[in-house]
Coordinates of C-alpha atoms in Angstrom, one line a residue:
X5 CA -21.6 -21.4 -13.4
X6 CA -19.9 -18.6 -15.4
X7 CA -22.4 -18.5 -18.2
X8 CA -25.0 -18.1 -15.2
X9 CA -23.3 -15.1 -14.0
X10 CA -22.8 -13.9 -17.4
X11 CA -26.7 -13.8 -17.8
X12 CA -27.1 -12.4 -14.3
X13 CA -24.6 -9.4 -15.0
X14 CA -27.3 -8.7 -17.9
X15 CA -29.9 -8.7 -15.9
X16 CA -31.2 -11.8 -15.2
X17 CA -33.2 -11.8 -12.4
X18 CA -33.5 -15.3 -12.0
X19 CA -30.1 -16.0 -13.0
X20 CA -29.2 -13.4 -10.5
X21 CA -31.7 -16.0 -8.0
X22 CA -30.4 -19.2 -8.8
X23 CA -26.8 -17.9 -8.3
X24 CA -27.8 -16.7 -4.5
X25 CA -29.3 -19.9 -4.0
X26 CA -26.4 -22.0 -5.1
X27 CA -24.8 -19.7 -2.8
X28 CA -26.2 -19.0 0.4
X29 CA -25.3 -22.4 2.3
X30 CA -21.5 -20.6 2.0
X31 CA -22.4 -17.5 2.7
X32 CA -24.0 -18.9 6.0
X33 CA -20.7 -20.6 6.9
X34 CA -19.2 -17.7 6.5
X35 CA -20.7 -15.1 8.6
X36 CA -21.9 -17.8 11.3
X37 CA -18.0 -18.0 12.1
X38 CA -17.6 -14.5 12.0
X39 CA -20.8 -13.5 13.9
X40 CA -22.2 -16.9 15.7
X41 CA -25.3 -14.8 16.0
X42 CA -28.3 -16.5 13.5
X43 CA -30.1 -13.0 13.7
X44 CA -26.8 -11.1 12.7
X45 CA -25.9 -14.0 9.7
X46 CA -29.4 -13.0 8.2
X47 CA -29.0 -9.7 8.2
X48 CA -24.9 -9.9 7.3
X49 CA -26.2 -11.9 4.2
X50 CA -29.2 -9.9 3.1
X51 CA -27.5 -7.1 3.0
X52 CA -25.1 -9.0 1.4
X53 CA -27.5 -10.3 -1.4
X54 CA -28.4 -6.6 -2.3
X55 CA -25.3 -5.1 -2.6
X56 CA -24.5 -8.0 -4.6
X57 CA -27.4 -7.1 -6.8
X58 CA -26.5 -3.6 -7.2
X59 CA -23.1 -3.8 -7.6
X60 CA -23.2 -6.5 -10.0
X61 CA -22.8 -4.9 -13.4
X62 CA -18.9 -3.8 -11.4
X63 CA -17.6 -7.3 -11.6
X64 CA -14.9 -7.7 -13.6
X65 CA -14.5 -11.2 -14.2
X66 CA -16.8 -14.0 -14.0
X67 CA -15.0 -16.5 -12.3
X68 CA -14.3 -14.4 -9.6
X69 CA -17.8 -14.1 -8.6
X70 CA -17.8 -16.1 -5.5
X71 CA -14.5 -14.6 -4.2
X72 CA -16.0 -10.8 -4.4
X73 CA -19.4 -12.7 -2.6
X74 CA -17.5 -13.6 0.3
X75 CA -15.3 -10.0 0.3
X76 CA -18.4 -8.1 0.1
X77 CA -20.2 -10.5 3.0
X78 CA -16.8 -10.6 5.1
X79 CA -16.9 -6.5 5.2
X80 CA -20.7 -6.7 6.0
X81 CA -19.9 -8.8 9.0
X82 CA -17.3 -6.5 10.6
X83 CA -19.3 -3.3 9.4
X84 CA -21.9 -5.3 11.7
X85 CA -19.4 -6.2 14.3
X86 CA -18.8 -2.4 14.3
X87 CA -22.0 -1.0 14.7
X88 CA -23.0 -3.5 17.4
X89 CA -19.7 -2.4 18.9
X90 CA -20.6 1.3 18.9
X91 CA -23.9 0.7 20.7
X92 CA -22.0 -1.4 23.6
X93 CA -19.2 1.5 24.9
X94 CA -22.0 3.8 24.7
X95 CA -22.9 5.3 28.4
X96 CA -26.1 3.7 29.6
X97 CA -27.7 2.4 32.6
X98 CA -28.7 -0.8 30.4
X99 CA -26.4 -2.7 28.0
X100 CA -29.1 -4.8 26.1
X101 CA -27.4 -8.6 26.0
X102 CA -26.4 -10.1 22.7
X103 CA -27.9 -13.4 22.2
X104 CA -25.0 -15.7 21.9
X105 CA -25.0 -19.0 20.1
X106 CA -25.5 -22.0 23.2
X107 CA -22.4 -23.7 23.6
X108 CA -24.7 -27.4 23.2
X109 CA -25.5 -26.4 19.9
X110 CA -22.3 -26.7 18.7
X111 CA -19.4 -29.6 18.2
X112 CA -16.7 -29.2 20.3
X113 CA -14.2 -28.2 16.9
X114 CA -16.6 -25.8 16.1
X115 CA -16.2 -24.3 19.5
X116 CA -12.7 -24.4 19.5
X117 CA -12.7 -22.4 15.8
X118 CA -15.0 -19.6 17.0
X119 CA -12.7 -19.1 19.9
X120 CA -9.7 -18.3 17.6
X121 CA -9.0 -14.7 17.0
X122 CA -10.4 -13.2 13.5
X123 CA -7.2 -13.4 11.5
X124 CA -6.6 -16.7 12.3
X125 CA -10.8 -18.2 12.4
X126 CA -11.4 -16.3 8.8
X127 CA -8.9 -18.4 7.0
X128 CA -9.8 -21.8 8.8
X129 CA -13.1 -21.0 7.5
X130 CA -13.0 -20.2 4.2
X131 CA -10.5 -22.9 3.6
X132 CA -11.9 -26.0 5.5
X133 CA -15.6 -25.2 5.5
X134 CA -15.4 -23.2 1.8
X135 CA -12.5 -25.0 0.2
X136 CA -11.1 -21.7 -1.3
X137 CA -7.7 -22.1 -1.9
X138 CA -4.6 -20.1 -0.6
X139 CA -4.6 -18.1 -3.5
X140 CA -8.2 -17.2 -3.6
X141 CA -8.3 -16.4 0.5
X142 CA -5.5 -13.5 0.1
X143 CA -7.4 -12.3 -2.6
X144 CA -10.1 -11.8 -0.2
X145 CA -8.3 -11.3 2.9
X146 CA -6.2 -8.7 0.8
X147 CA -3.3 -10.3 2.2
X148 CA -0.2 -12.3 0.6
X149 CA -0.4 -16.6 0.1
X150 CA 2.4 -16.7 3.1
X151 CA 0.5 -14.9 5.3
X152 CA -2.5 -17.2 4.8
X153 CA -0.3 -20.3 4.8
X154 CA 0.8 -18.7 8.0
X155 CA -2.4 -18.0 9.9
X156 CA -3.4 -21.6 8.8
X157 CA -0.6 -23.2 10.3
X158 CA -1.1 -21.4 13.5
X159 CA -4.7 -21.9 13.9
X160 CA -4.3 -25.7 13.7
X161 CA -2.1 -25.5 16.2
X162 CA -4.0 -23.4 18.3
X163 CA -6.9 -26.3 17.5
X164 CA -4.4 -28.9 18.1
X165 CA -3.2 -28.2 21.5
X166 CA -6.9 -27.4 22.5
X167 CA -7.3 -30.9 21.6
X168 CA -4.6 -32.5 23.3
X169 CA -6.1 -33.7 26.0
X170 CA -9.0 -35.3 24.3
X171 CA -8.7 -38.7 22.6
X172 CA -10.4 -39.4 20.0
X173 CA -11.9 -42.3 19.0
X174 CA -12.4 -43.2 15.0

């Protein structure tokens, strides 16, 4: 993977390709628990894809790539977030709804994650669903290793007690 990114740092466009492509299922993950919106996750990761492309020849270190991916596509999804939330408090006779993801299209745990607030849903998600580890999540949190071992330990038991009162059957 790293002598990929080497050749796409040097202008390899179809390095530069194949590296997207190898990464775009986790950039999906990503922003779909940040945004839930499929429109918004396209454009979160498209724009996330170019500035990628431009701001390639900046990265440092190879084997950081994916962790500055997910950085750059994490600020994309609040700069979205932020936008979207401008255009709500403004003064209109008509708020235009935001399509929202149906709640049957969804598992239950899935539900139960997007209802987390950010700080605690980011890190749920980029550990369980990305398997980046504690170290690599408050690199791109910009946060210390307790503070991620933290939010984890209160998210699952947020998850648990929504749980609870299920059983579950294995």
């Amino acid at each position: 993977m790293t002598d990929l990114i080497k050749k796409a740092i040097h202008g390899d466009a179809d390095a530069f390709l194949e590296l997207m492509d190898v990464n775009s299922l986790a950039m999906y993950k990503v922003a779909k628990g940040i945004l839930g919106n499929d429109d918004d996750v396209a454009d979160a990761v498209q724009n996330t894809i170019l500035t990628c492309f431009e701001k390639l020849n900046t990265l440092k270190k190879p084997r950081y790539f994916k962790t500055w991916m997910i950085r750059i596509l994490i600020n994309e999804c609040y700069s979205l977030l932020r936008r979207q939330k401008k255009y709500v408090t403004m003064e209109t006779t008509e708020i235009p709804e935001r399509k929202q993801p149906e709640k049957t299209d969804y598992s239950e745990l899935y539900q139960a994650v997007s209802e987390l607030k950010e700080e605690l849903k980011l890190p749920v998600i980029l550990y369980y669903a990305e398997d980046f580890s504690i170290k690599e999540i408050a690199e791109i949190l910009e946060i210390t290793e307790g503070a991620v071992q933290k939010r984890l330990a209160r998210a699952r038991g947020k998850l648990k007690k929504a749980f609870e009162h299920k059983e579950v059957f294995v």
